Every structure is written in C-alpha cells, then in structure tokens.
Amino acid sequence: MEHNREVEIDGNSNPIQISRLALDIGGSLIKLVFFSRNSGDDEDPPKDLVGVSSGVNGRLHFAKFETAKINDCLQFISANKLLLGGGFQHQENCTNDRSFIKATGGGAYKFSELFKEKLGISLEKEDEMDCLVTGANFLLKAVNQEAFTYLNGSKEFVQIDHNDLYPYLLVNIGSGVSMIKVDGDGKFERVSGTSVGGGTFWGLGKLLTKSQSFDELLELSHRGDNRAIDTLVGDIYGGMDYLKIGLSSTTIASSFGKATSHNKELEDYKPEDISRSLLRMISNNIGQISYLNALRFGLKRIIFGGFFIRSHSYTMDTIAVAVHFWSKGEAKAMFLRHEGFLGALGAFMSYETHSLDDLVVNQVMPLPVNASLGTDTNYDPLKGDLNGTESIQCSVYRA
Ligand SMILES: Nc1ncnc2c1ncn2[C@@H]1O[C@H](COP(=O)(O)OP(=O)(O)O)[C@@H](O)[C@H]1O
Ligand SMILES: CC(C)(COP(=O)(O)O)[C@@H](O)C(=O)NCCC(=O)O
C-alpha cells in the first residue's frame, strides 16, 4: 500500500491542518492516529453537553506501516507535516512545532533515538497495556457500531450499555497476545498472554508457503482446505463421531497431524491448505485460552483486538466458535471495527488536554476517494477491512 504522499481532504490541495498525532510502534506494525481539523466550520457544542463553550470539528485518521519499514513511516509523517500540530486551540494558523509526540508499544523505546535523529522529535512513552485499555474503552463507549459479534458467517453490531460494560476480557492479538481483565477506565490487570499469536501465523506461514506478504498469506487461506493437513476425529475413528465426549467426526483432532505422513514432503501440500490450517490452529488456540481466562474470572464478554484479526471472516469465525463451544454458549466473543488501533488511540487520548470527555464522535465515515491514504475503497462497515482508509468524524469541545 502506498502511504507516502500528502494527505488531501475533500479535494483541497493544501495539506490538512493536523492537531494531534500519536503512535503505537509494535513488533510487526506501526499504527498512527491523527486528528485533522475541518477548515472554518467550528460550531457550538450540543445543548446537552454541559460546561463546554466551543468546539472544533475534524476527523480522526488511521494509518499503518510495517515496523520493518519504519523509514516509510518517518517519511509519511514528514511529508504530511504531521508534527506541525498546535493542539485544539482556536487559531487559524497553528504551526508551532511540537517537541514531543505520544507513543506506545515496544518501538517507542527501541526507535526513540531514530525519531530524534530523523524528525527532531521526542517520543513521550505511554504504557502499552494502559493504552490498549483506554483505546478499547473509548471505542466501546464513543463510537457507534463499533463492536460486533460474528457467528455462522454473520456480523451483528452490539449496542453497548455504558453502565454494563465492565468487567470484560480484552484479548489483543498483535505479534504476541495479551489478555487483560478490564474493570473500568484505567482499572485493569493483565491476567495472561501467549507467544503464539499474529507473529507466529505470519512467521510460520511465510516459511511454509513462501508468501511474500501477510495479505498474500491471508488471501491463500481463503482458498484452502485444512482437512488436507489436519487430522480430524473421523480420520482416527473410521469416519465416526466420538459423541461420548462431544466430538463430531469433522472436529480437528490434531492440527497438522496429517503432515506426519512418511511419504509426503512440504512440496506435496498446497500453500493455501497450509495457510488455512495454520490460521485455524492459531485462532482456535487463542479462542480457547481466552475462554479459560474468562472462566477464571467469571467474565462473560471477551473483546478481541489487534491487527491479526483484520476483519477476516475465517479468523473471527474460528475464534467465536471456540469461545462458544468451550463456554457452552455462556461467553460471547466480540470484535471491533478499529481492532488494530487500540494502542494508538490510547496514546492519542493520553495528551493532557484531550481526554475521553472532550472528544465527541459524530460519525464514522470513509475518506473521500481522493483523500484515502493510498487505497480507494467503497467502505462497507459490515464487510470492510479497516486499513487506514477510514476516518472518524468528531468534535473536540473545550470549556
Ligand atoms: N500488513 C501486515 N503486515 C504484517 N502483519 C500484519 C499485517 N496485517 C496484519 N498483520 C498481522 O498483525 C500482527 C500485528 O498486529 P498488531 O496489533 O499491529 O501488533 P504489533 O503491535 O505487535 O505490531 C502481525 O503479527 C500479523 O499477524
Ligand atoms: C510483549 C507484548 C506485550 C508486545 O506487544 P505486541 O507488540 O505483540 O502487540 C506481546 O507480544 C505479548 O504479550 N506477548 C506474549 C508474552 C507472554 O505472555 O507469553
């Protein structure tokens, strides 16, 4: 995806006025969230918003880069003048350079010197778990049609009752996986994790299928049939179910079990079958560990985030089925449209003058075609894979 050109909004050839930028620099991907102010249409706050006098209208934008290509990200920040933000002041030309930007993720430590050297900016580090929770709480409370369930191939948006949000288990599937019990704003505990996560799928998948990109590997999985590689209960039980312990003949008994066959080598398996089997194995495993942790703490809601998911139907289906199966329908898996941007949103929220309270989301909308950050899509909230081509229309209100 091409990212390194100036961002144009609404056909305006001038670069947009950026007020805020925050980063989440992870093991695999760098996520950016930035706010652009709409030109000249600030408005009075809604009547039901007490204690505020004025508002700034704008959009939250999302973009991502591979961490291995961090120089592309630096160039994007520089080309789009994302460091020229003057905050949310009501000044026409806010061009005072910031001396720091908020950043989270391991890369905020690892690449701190690089940002200083190349952009002359310091990274003010925010705790990754803190940011994930803040980002998830913001999305769940403020953005309409954000959370959804996925069962039997169909998505259903969940209307979240703010008074009945906590507790929940947040499972962030990035390079590795963190499981966090969330009890409120800033109230959480990381209760578990596993190193078998998104990096495992991408790393093993690359070695086994020679895929050149994550998207290629994911695309392969669409066309694959895991039964060519996985050993099913029926393969062991002569085509029969093992109903006494609740296993149908089509249940996977052993992931990759058929690969032990003596007369077959890697080349004898189709890359698409390998990809599908791997995706199934990892998603299933995460679903099961998540359920076990939900059970530990009596949590009924498990919310999955992280860029591994990529709104991919097979991934979500596998996770949701695992949670449903193991919990006998007691626990519910939920997914988020802005799944990959929790940490970056949390870092964005950590600017002092910008809390959950002063950012009011009006609507989520696709960028106009000429304003997308590289890809033109007709975004459908039900089908879409959010890849940095969408922005959230919002207002920031000040006392
Ligand atoms: N374009 C991509 N390139 C690499 N990995 C991707 C891509 N899109 C999705 N992924 C998946 O997302 C994972 C990273 O998720 P993310 O939430 O960004 O975690 P991190 O913070 O560790 O980078 C990767 O390990 C991979 O499984
Ligand atoms: C170390 C991490 C928090 C880093 O976050 P990431 O970049 O993977 O999003 C994560 O990879 C993780 O939680 N790994 C699992 C480690 C474990 O609990 O075994």
Short mmCIF file of C-alpha atoms and ligand atoms in Angstrom, two decimals:
data_model
loop_
_atom_site.label_atom_id
_atom_site.label_comp_id
_atom_site.label_asym_id
_atom_site.label_seq_id
_atom_site.Cartn_x
_atom_site.Cartn_y
_atom_site.Cartn_z
CA MET A 1 0.00 0.00 0.00
CA GLU A 2 1.32 3.43 -0.94
CA HIS A 3 1.40 5.75 2.06
CA ASN A 4 4.00 8.35 1.35
CA ARG A 5 2.12 11.16 -0.28
CA GLU A 6 0.48 14.20 1.16
CA VAL A 7 -2.94 13.71 2.65
CA GLU A 8 -5.61 15.70 0.87
CA ILE A 9 -9.04 16.09 2.37
CA ASP A 10 -12.16 16.89 0.37
CA GLY A 11 -10.18 17.64 -2.76
CA ASN A 12 -8.33 20.51 -1.08
CA SER A 13 -4.80 20.53 -2.41
CA ASN A 14 -3.40 22.13 0.74
CA PRO A 15 -2.16 19.69 3.35
CA ILE A 16 -4.71 19.32 6.15
CA GLN A 17 -4.18 21.01 9.46
CA ILE A 18 -3.12 18.36 11.91
CA SER A 19 -3.71 18.96 15.59
CA ARG A 20 -2.59 15.72 17.15
CA LEU A 21 -0.55 12.66 16.28
CA ALA A 22 0.05 9.54 18.34
CA LEU A 23 1.86 6.30 17.54
CA ASP A 24 1.81 2.67 18.54
CA ILE A 25 5.06 1.08 17.42
CA GLY A 26 4.58 -2.67 17.73
CA GLY A 27 6.65 -5.73 16.95
CA SER A 28 5.10 -6.01 13.48
CA LEU A 29 3.28 -2.77 12.64
CA ILE A 30 3.37 0.94 13.39
CA LYS A 31 -0.07 2.42 13.88
CA LEU A 32 -0.75 6.17 13.57
CA VAL A 33 -3.78 8.09 14.75
CA PHE A 34 -4.05 11.77 13.94
CA PHE A 35 -6.68 14.48 14.15
CA SER A 36 -7.28 16.89 11.31
CA ARG A 37 -9.30 19.99 11.86
CA ASN A 38 -12.03 20.83 9.36
CA SER A 39 -11.42 24.22 7.87
CA GLY A 40 -13.65 27.02 9.16
CA ASP A 41 -16.70 25.19 10.44
CA ASP A 42 -16.28 25.15 14.20
CA GLU A 43 -19.58 25.04 15.94
CA ASP A 44 -21.36 25.45 19.21
CA PRO A 45 -21.48 22.33 21.33
CA PRO A 46 -24.71 20.34 21.60
CA LYS A 47 -27.09 21.65 24.28
CA ASP A 48 -26.83 18.51 26.40
CA LEU A 49 -23.05 18.89 26.77
CA VAL A 50 -22.65 20.91 29.95
CA GLY A 51 -19.63 23.01 30.88
CA VAL A 52 -18.24 23.50 27.40
CA SER A 53 -18.28 26.63 25.32
CA SER A 54 -16.88 25.85 21.91
CA GLY A 55 -15.98 23.01 19.62
CA VAL A 56 -13.52 22.09 16.91
CA ASN A 57 -14.78 19.83 14.16
CA GLY A 58 -12.48 17.41 12.50
CA ARG A 59 -11.58 13.86 11.75
CA LEU A 60 -9.54 11.12 13.34
CA HIS A 61 -7.41 9.36 10.75
CA PHE A 62 -5.75 5.98 10.88
CA ALA A 63 -2.68 4.69 9.07
CA LYS A 64 -0.30 1.79 9.45
CA PHE A 65 3.18 0.76 8.30
CA GLU A 66 5.29 -2.32 8.73
CA THR A 67 7.71 -1.74 11.60
CA ALA A 68 10.48 -3.11 9.38
CA LYS A 69 9.77 -0.19 7.01
CA ILE A 70 9.93 2.49 9.69
CA ASN A 71 11.63 4.89 7.28
CA ASP A 72 8.43 4.97 5.18
CA CYS A 73 6.56 5.98 8.32
CA LEU A 74 9.05 8.74 9.13
CA GLN A 75 8.75 10.00 5.57
CA PHE A 76 4.95 9.95 5.78
CA ILE A 77 4.99 11.99 8.99
CA SER A 78 7.38 14.45 7.47
CA ALA A 79 5.71 14.73 4.03
CA ASN A 80 2.30 15.32 5.59
CA LYS A 81 3.63 17.78 8.18
CA LEU A 82 2.02 15.73 10.95
CA LEU A 83 4.29 17.35 13.54
CA LEU A 84 3.00 20.86 12.98
CA GLY A 85 0.04 20.45 15.26
CA GLY A 86 -0.92 23.30 17.52
CA GLY A 87 -3.32 21.33 19.64
CA PHE A 88 -7.00 22.10 19.67
CA GLN A 89 -6.69 25.87 20.04
CA HIS A 90 -8.98 28.07 18.02
CA GLN A 91 -6.27 29.68 15.99
CA GLU A 92 -6.34 29.77 12.26
CA ASN A 93 -2.70 29.03 11.65
CA CYS A 94 -1.35 26.75 14.31
CA THR A 95 2.12 26.00 13.10
CA ASN A 96 4.10 25.73 16.31
CA ASP A 97 6.15 22.57 16.12
CA ARG A 98 5.58 20.04 18.86
CA SER A 99 8.63 18.94 20.77
CA PHE A 100 7.20 15.53 21.58
CA ILE A 101 4.58 13.10 20.44
CA LYS A 102 2.87 10.41 22.44
CA ALA A 103 3.94 6.91 21.57
CA THR A 104 3.34 3.45 22.93
CA GLY A 105 4.47 -0.11 22.13
CA GLY A 106 7.98 -1.54 22.38
CA GLY A 107 9.14 0.56 19.44
CA ALA A 108 8.60 3.75 21.44
CA TYR A 109 11.71 2.63 23.36
CA LYS A 110 13.53 0.89 20.54
CA PHE A 111 13.23 3.70 17.98
CA SER A 112 13.32 6.69 20.30
CA GLU A 113 16.75 7.81 19.05
CA LEU A 114 15.75 7.35 15.40
CA PHE A 115 12.78 9.74 15.79
CA LYS A 116 15.05 12.28 17.47
CA GLU A 117 17.67 11.99 14.79
CA LYS A 118 15.38 11.95 11.71
CA LEU A 119 12.48 14.17 12.83
CA GLY A 120 13.97 16.03 15.79
CA ILE A 121 11.12 14.88 17.99
CA SER A 122 11.00 13.09 21.32
CA LEU A 123 8.66 10.20 21.92
CA GLU A 124 6.77 10.56 25.17
CA LYS A 125 6.20 6.98 26.18
CA GLU A 126 2.87 5.67 27.36
CA ASP A 127 2.37 2.21 28.82
CA GLU A 128 1.15 -0.26 26.20
CA MET A 129 -1.44 -2.05 28.36
CA ASP A 130 -2.79 1.28 29.60
CA CYS A 131 -3.18 2.48 26.03
CA LEU A 132 -4.87 -0.73 24.84
CA VAL A 133 -7.46 -0.43 27.60
CA THR A 134 -8.03 3.30 27.07
CA GLY A 135 -8.39 2.77 23.32
CA ALA A 136 -10.82 -0.12 23.75
CA ASN A 137 -12.94 1.76 26.32
CA PHE A 138 -13.07 4.81 24.07
CA LEU A 139 -14.23 2.79 21.06
CA LEU A 140 -16.78 0.83 23.07
CA LYS A 141 -18.26 3.94 24.64
CA ALA A 142 -17.96 6.58 21.98
CA VAL A 143 -18.16 5.02 18.55
CA ASN A 144 -21.44 3.78 17.20
CA GLN A 145 -21.48 0.40 15.53
CA GLU A 146 -18.00 -0.42 16.76
CA ALA A 147 -18.40 -3.79 18.48
CA PHE A 148 -19.96 -6.77 16.81
CA THR A 149 -20.38 -10.50 17.22
CA TYR A 150 -19.63 -12.94 14.45
CA LEU A 151 -21.46 -16.25 14.33
CA ASN A 152 -22.36 -18.50 11.43
CA GLY A 153 -20.95 -16.05 8.92
CA SER A 154 -22.95 -13.06 10.00
CA LYS A 155 -21.94 -9.91 11.84
CA GLU A 156 -24.23 -8.33 14.35
CA PHE A 157 -23.46 -4.97 15.89
CA VAL A 158 -23.80 -4.86 19.66
CA GLN A 159 -25.27 -1.82 21.33
CA ILE A 160 -23.11 -1.36 24.42
CA ASP A 161 -24.81 -0.18 27.57
CA HIS A 162 -22.23 2.11 29.21
CA ASN A 163 -23.42 1.08 32.64
CA ASP A 164 -22.98 -2.58 31.84
CA LEU A 165 -19.64 -2.59 30.03
CA TYR A 166 -17.38 -3.90 32.79
CA PRO A 167 -15.88 -6.29 33.52
CA TYR A 168 -14.69 -7.74 30.24
CA LEU A 169 -11.66 -9.61 28.95
CA LEU A 170 -9.65 -7.72 26.34
CA VAL A 171 -7.59 -10.02 24.15
CA ASN A 172 -5.14 -8.13 21.99
CA ILE A 173 -3.72 -10.29 19.21
CA GLY A 174 -0.66 -8.48 17.90
CA SER A 175 2.71 -10.14 17.30
CA GLY A 176 2.08 -11.85 20.64
CA VAL A 177 -1.14 -11.98 22.66
CA SER A 178 -2.07 -10.11 25.84
CA MET A 179 -5.16 -10.89 27.87
CA ILE A 180 -6.37 -8.10 30.10
CA LYS A 181 -9.22 -8.11 32.59
CA VAL A 182 -10.80 -4.67 32.33
CA ASP A 183 -12.81 -3.36 35.30
CA GLY A 184 -13.16 0.31 34.35
CA ASP A 185 -11.32 3.32 32.93
CA GLY A 186 -7.70 2.79 33.95
CA LYS A 187 -8.71 -0.20 36.07
CA PHE A 188 -7.30 -3.38 34.65
CA GLU A 189 -4.96 -6.32 35.16
CA ARG A 190 -3.03 -8.25 32.52
CA VAL A 191 -4.01 -11.76 33.52
CA SER A 192 -2.41 -13.84 30.80
CA GLY A 193 -0.73 -13.93 27.44
CA THR A 194 0.68 -16.26 24.83
CA SER A 195 3.57 -16.02 22.43
CA VAL A 196 1.55 -17.94 19.84
CA GLY A 197 -0.06 -15.00 18.09
CA GLY A 198 -0.07 -12.93 14.92
CA GLY A 199 3.70 -13.06 14.54
CA THR A 200 3.52 -16.85 14.72
CA PHE A 201 0.94 -17.04 11.94
CA TRP A 202 2.84 -14.65 9.72
CA GLY A 203 6.29 -16.10 10.54
CA LEU A 204 5.47 -19.79 10.22
CA GLY A 205 3.16 -19.11 7.28
CA LYS A 206 5.92 -17.26 5.42
CA LEU A 207 8.38 -20.12 5.95
CA LEU A 208 5.91 -22.82 4.98
CA THR A 209 4.18 -21.14 2.00
CA LYS A 210 6.85 -18.70 0.75
CA SER A 211 4.21 -15.93 0.86
CA GLN A 212 5.75 -12.53 0.32
CA SER A 213 3.27 -10.55 2.40
CA PHE A 214 0.77 -11.02 5.21
CA ASP A 215 -2.04 -10.15 2.83
CA GLU A 216 -0.91 -12.85 0.41
CA LEU A 217 -0.86 -15.41 3.23
CA LEU A 218 -4.32 -14.35 4.38
CA GLU A 219 -5.62 -14.46 0.82
CA LEU A 220 -4.26 -18.02 0.44
CA SER A 221 -6.24 -19.11 3.49
CA HIS A 222 -9.49 -18.11 1.74
CA ARG A 223 -8.97 -20.80 -0.87
CA GLY A 224 -7.51 -23.54 1.31
CA ASP A 225 -8.92 -26.69 2.84
CA ASN A 226 -7.42 -27.55 6.22
CA ARG A 227 -8.65 -31.14 6.01
CA ALA A 228 -5.74 -31.91 3.69
CA ILE A 229 -3.33 -31.35 6.60
CA ASP A 230 -5.24 -31.57 9.85
CA THR A 231 -6.19 -34.95 11.28
CA LEU A 232 -9.91 -34.98 12.01
CA VAL A 233 -11.66 -37.07 14.64
CA GLY A 234 -13.23 -39.02 11.74
CA ASP A 235 -9.76 -39.84 10.34
CA ILE A 236 -8.95 -41.57 13.60
CA TYR A 237 -12.40 -43.05 14.30
CA GLY A 238 -13.06 -44.54 10.86
CA GLY A 239 -15.39 -41.72 9.79
CA MET A 240 -17.43 -41.82 13.01
CA ASP A 241 -18.20 -39.14 15.59
CA TYR A 242 -16.92 -39.57 19.15
CA LEU A 243 -20.11 -38.24 20.67
CA LYS A 244 -19.50 -39.59 24.15
CA ILE A 245 -17.00 -36.76 24.65
CA GLY A 246 -18.83 -34.32 22.39
CA LEU A 247 -16.62 -34.57 19.31
CA SER A 248 -18.07 -34.81 15.81
CA SER A 249 -16.16 -36.60 13.05
CA THR A 250 -15.30 -33.22 11.47
CA THR A 251 -13.67 -31.76 14.60
CA ILE A 252 -9.91 -31.28 14.28
CA ALA A 253 -8.27 -33.94 16.45
CA SER A 254 -4.72 -32.85 15.67
CA SER A 255 -3.70 -29.69 13.83
CA PHE A 256 -1.14 -30.53 11.10
CA GLY A 257 -1.49 -34.19 12.10
CA LYS A 258 -1.55 -35.44 8.51
CA ALA A 259 1.83 -33.83 7.83
CA THR A 260 3.45 -36.69 9.77
CA SER A 261 2.77 -38.92 6.77
CA HIS A 262 6.04 -40.63 5.78
CA ASN A 263 5.63 -40.36 2.05
CA LYS A 264 4.84 -36.63 1.82
CA GLU A 265 7.09 -33.58 1.88
CA LEU A 266 6.25 -29.89 2.24
CA GLU A 267 6.02 -29.52 -1.56
CA ASP A 268 3.24 -32.12 -1.64
CA TYR A 269 0.92 -29.80 0.30
CA LYS A 270 -0.83 -26.81 -1.23
CA PRO A 271 0.23 -23.45 0.27
CA GLU A 272 -3.45 -22.47 0.58
CA ASP A 273 -4.20 -25.59 2.68
CA ILE A 274 -1.20 -24.89 4.91
CA SER A 275 -2.27 -21.28 5.40
CA ARG A 276 -5.81 -22.26 6.29
CA SER A 277 -4.70 -24.94 8.72
CA LEU A 278 -2.25 -22.57 10.42
CA LEU A 279 -4.83 -19.81 10.71
CA ARG A 280 -7.32 -22.26 12.16
CA MET A 281 -4.79 -23.66 14.64
CA ILE A 282 -3.70 -20.29 15.97
CA SER A 283 -7.16 -18.72 16.10
CA ASN A 284 -8.60 -21.78 17.80
CA ASN A 285 -5.82 -21.82 20.37
CA ILE A 286 -6.28 -18.14 21.19
CA GLY A 287 -10.05 -18.61 21.43
CA GLN A 288 -9.58 -21.48 23.85
CA ILE A 289 -7.02 -19.73 26.09
CA SER A 290 -9.25 -16.65 26.12
CA TYR A 291 -12.22 -18.68 27.22
CA LEU A 292 -10.18 -20.32 30.00
CA ASN A 293 -9.16 -16.91 31.29
CA ALA A 294 -12.72 -15.62 31.08
CA LEU A 295 -13.75 -18.66 33.10
CA ARG A 296 -11.03 -17.94 35.72
CA PHE A 297 -12.61 -14.58 36.45
CA GLY A 298 -16.24 -15.26 35.60
CA LEU A 299 -16.23 -12.90 32.60
CA LYS A 300 -18.98 -13.26 30.04
CA ARG A 301 -17.66 -10.88 27.42
CA ILE A 302 -14.41 -11.33 25.55
CA ILE A 303 -13.40 -8.48 23.26
CA PHE A 304 -10.76 -9.21 20.63
CA GLY A 305 -8.45 -6.58 19.17
CA GLY A 306 -5.12 -6.45 17.34
CA PHE A 307 -4.18 -6.41 13.69
CA PHE A 308 -4.02 -10.21 13.42
CA ILE A 309 -7.79 -10.29 13.06
CA ARG A 310 -8.02 -7.96 10.08
CA SER A 311 -11.81 -8.43 10.00
CA HIS A 312 -11.04 -11.78 8.38
CA SER A 313 -14.17 -13.92 8.45
CA TYR A 314 -12.40 -17.24 8.91
CA THR A 315 -10.32 -15.89 11.81
CA MET A 316 -13.33 -14.35 13.57
CA ASP A 317 -15.45 -17.41 12.94
CA THR A 318 -12.82 -19.75 14.40
CA ILE A 319 -12.33 -17.60 17.50
CA ALA A 320 -16.07 -17.12 18.03
CA VAL A 321 -16.81 -20.82 17.57
CA ALA A 322 -14.02 -21.77 20.01
CA VAL A 323 -15.40 -19.39 22.66
CA HIS A 324 -18.95 -20.56 22.03
CA PHE A 325 -18.03 -24.25 22.05
CA TRP A 326 -15.88 -24.23 25.18
CA SER A 327 -18.20 -21.96 27.17
CA LYS A 328 -21.28 -23.88 26.01
CA GLY A 329 -22.66 -20.57 24.80
CA GLU A 330 -22.09 -18.78 28.14
CA ALA A 331 -19.36 -16.41 26.95
CA LYS A 332 -19.51 -14.19 23.91
CA ALA A 333 -16.67 -13.20 21.57
CA MET A 334 -16.87 -9.65 20.30
CA PHE A 335 -14.78 -7.91 17.66
CA LEU A 336 -14.02 -4.26 16.96
CA ARG A 337 -14.01 -2.38 13.68
CA HIS A 338 -10.93 -0.40 14.69
CA GLU A 339 -9.35 -3.56 16.07
CA GLY A 340 -5.74 -2.70 15.23
CA PHE A 341 -5.71 0.84 16.59
CA LEU A 342 -6.46 0.38 20.29
CA GLY A 343 -2.93 1.23 21.47
CA ALA A 344 -2.57 4.20 19.13
CA LEU A 345 -5.96 5.56 20.18
CA GLY A 346 -4.98 5.14 23.83
CA ALA A 347 -1.76 7.08 23.24
CA PHE A 348 -3.80 9.75 21.42
CA MET A 349 -6.12 10.01 24.42
CA SER A 350 -3.20 10.47 26.79
CA TYR A 351 -2.48 14.06 25.72
CA GLU A 352 -3.26 16.14 28.75
CA THR A 353 -5.76 18.44 27.13
CA HIS A 354 -7.54 15.63 25.46
CA SER A 355 -9.49 13.09 27.41
CA LEU A 356 -12.42 10.85 26.65
CA ASP A 357 -14.62 13.62 27.96
CA ASP A 358 -13.84 16.25 25.38
CA LEU A 359 -13.85 14.13 22.23
CA VAL A 360 -17.32 13.55 20.89
CA VAL A 361 -17.65 11.25 17.95
CA ASN A 362 -20.24 12.31 15.42
CA GLN A 363 -19.98 9.57 12.86
CA VAL A 364 -17.60 7.12 11.29
CA MET A 365 -17.16 7.72 7.60
CA PRO A 366 -14.98 6.60 4.76
CA LEU A 367 -12.47 9.09 3.47
CA PRO A 368 -13.48 10.57 0.15
CA VAL A 369 -11.81 8.71 -2.68
CA ASN A 370 -9.19 11.39 -3.33
CA ALA A 371 -8.36 11.58 0.35
CA SER A 372 -7.64 7.96 1.16
CA LEU A 373 -4.18 7.22 2.39
CA GLY A 374 -3.28 5.10 -0.57
CA THR A 375 -6.22 2.84 -1.26
CA ASP A 376 -9.56 3.75 -2.73
CA THR A 377 -12.37 1.69 -1.30
CA ASN A 378 -16.09 1.89 -1.02
CA TYR A 379 -16.14 1.19 2.66
CA ASP A 380 -18.91 -1.00 3.95
CA PRO A 381 -18.90 -1.16 7.74
CA LEU A 382 -20.18 -4.69 7.62
CA LYS A 383 -17.74 -6.03 5.10
CA GLY A 384 -14.84 -3.67 5.28
CA ASP A 385 -11.34 -4.34 6.48
CA LEU A 386 -10.15 -1.10 8.05
CA ASN A 387 -6.74 -0.50 6.61
CA GLY A 388 -6.25 3.15 7.21
CA THR A 389 -8.84 4.19 4.64
CA GLU A 390 -11.44 5.42 7.06
CA SER A 391 -11.74 8.40 9.34
CA ILE A 392 -13.98 9.18 12.28
CA GLN A 393 -15.84 12.47 12.07
CA CYS A 394 -15.71 14.06 15.52
CA SER A 395 -15.69 17.25 17.53
CA VAL A 396 -13.48 18.30 20.39
CA TYR A 397 -15.22 20.56 22.91
CA ARG A 398 -13.40 22.89 25.26
CA ALA A 399 -14.55 24.60 28.43
N1 LIG B 1 0.21 -5.81 6.56
C1 LIG B 1 0.60 -6.58 7.56
N2 LIG B 1 1.92 -6.87 7.72
C2 LIG B 1 2.33 -7.64 8.74
N3 LIG B 1 1.49 -8.18 9.65
C3 LIG B 1 0.19 -7.93 9.55
C4 LIG B 1 -0.32 -7.11 8.51
N4 LIG B 1 -1.65 -7.01 8.68
C5 LIG B 1 -1.98 -7.74 9.75
N5 LIG B 1 -0.86 -8.32 10.28
C6 LIG B 1 -0.91 -9.20 11.46
O1 LIG B 1 -1.00 -8.36 12.57
C7 LIG B 1 0.00 -8.70 13.53
C8 LIG B 1 0.45 -7.44 14.23
O2 LIG B 1 -0.66 -6.90 14.90
P1 LIG B 1 -0.52 -5.58 15.74
O3 LIG B 1 -1.79 -5.44 16.53
O4 LIG B 1 -0.16 -4.45 14.85
O5 LIG B 1 0.66 -5.95 16.71
P2 LIG B 1 2.09 -5.30 16.99
O6 LIG B 1 1.76 -4.16 17.90
O7 LIG B 1 2.84 -6.40 17.66
O8 LIG B 1 2.70 -4.87 15.71
C9 LIG B 1 1.09 -9.38 12.73
O9 LIG B 1 1.85 -10.25 13.54
C10 LIG B 1 0.29 -10.11 11.68
O10 LIG B 1 -0.19 -11.33 12.17
C1 LIG B 2 5.30 -8.35 24.67
C2 LIG B 2 3.97 -7.89 24.08
C3 LIG B 2 3.15 -7.19 25.15
C4 LIG B 2 4.29 -6.88 22.96
O1 LIG B 2 3.09 -6.45 22.31
P1 LIG B 2 2.87 -6.64 20.70
O2 LIG B 2 3.93 -5.83 20.01
O3 LIG B 2 2.98 -8.09 20.36
O4 LIG B 2 1.48 -6.11 20.42
C5 LIG B 2 3.18 -9.08 23.46
O5 LIG B 2 3.88 -9.60 22.40
C6 LIG B 2 2.82 -10.20 24.44
O6 LIG B 2 2.02 -10.01 25.31
N1 LIG B 2 3.39 -11.40 24.23
C7 LIG B 2 3.06 -12.61 24.97
C8 LIG B 2 4.09 -12.88 26.02
C9 LIG B 2 3.55 -13.91 27.03
O7 LIG B 2 2.67 -13.56 27.83
O8 LIG B 2 3.98 -15.04 26.97
#
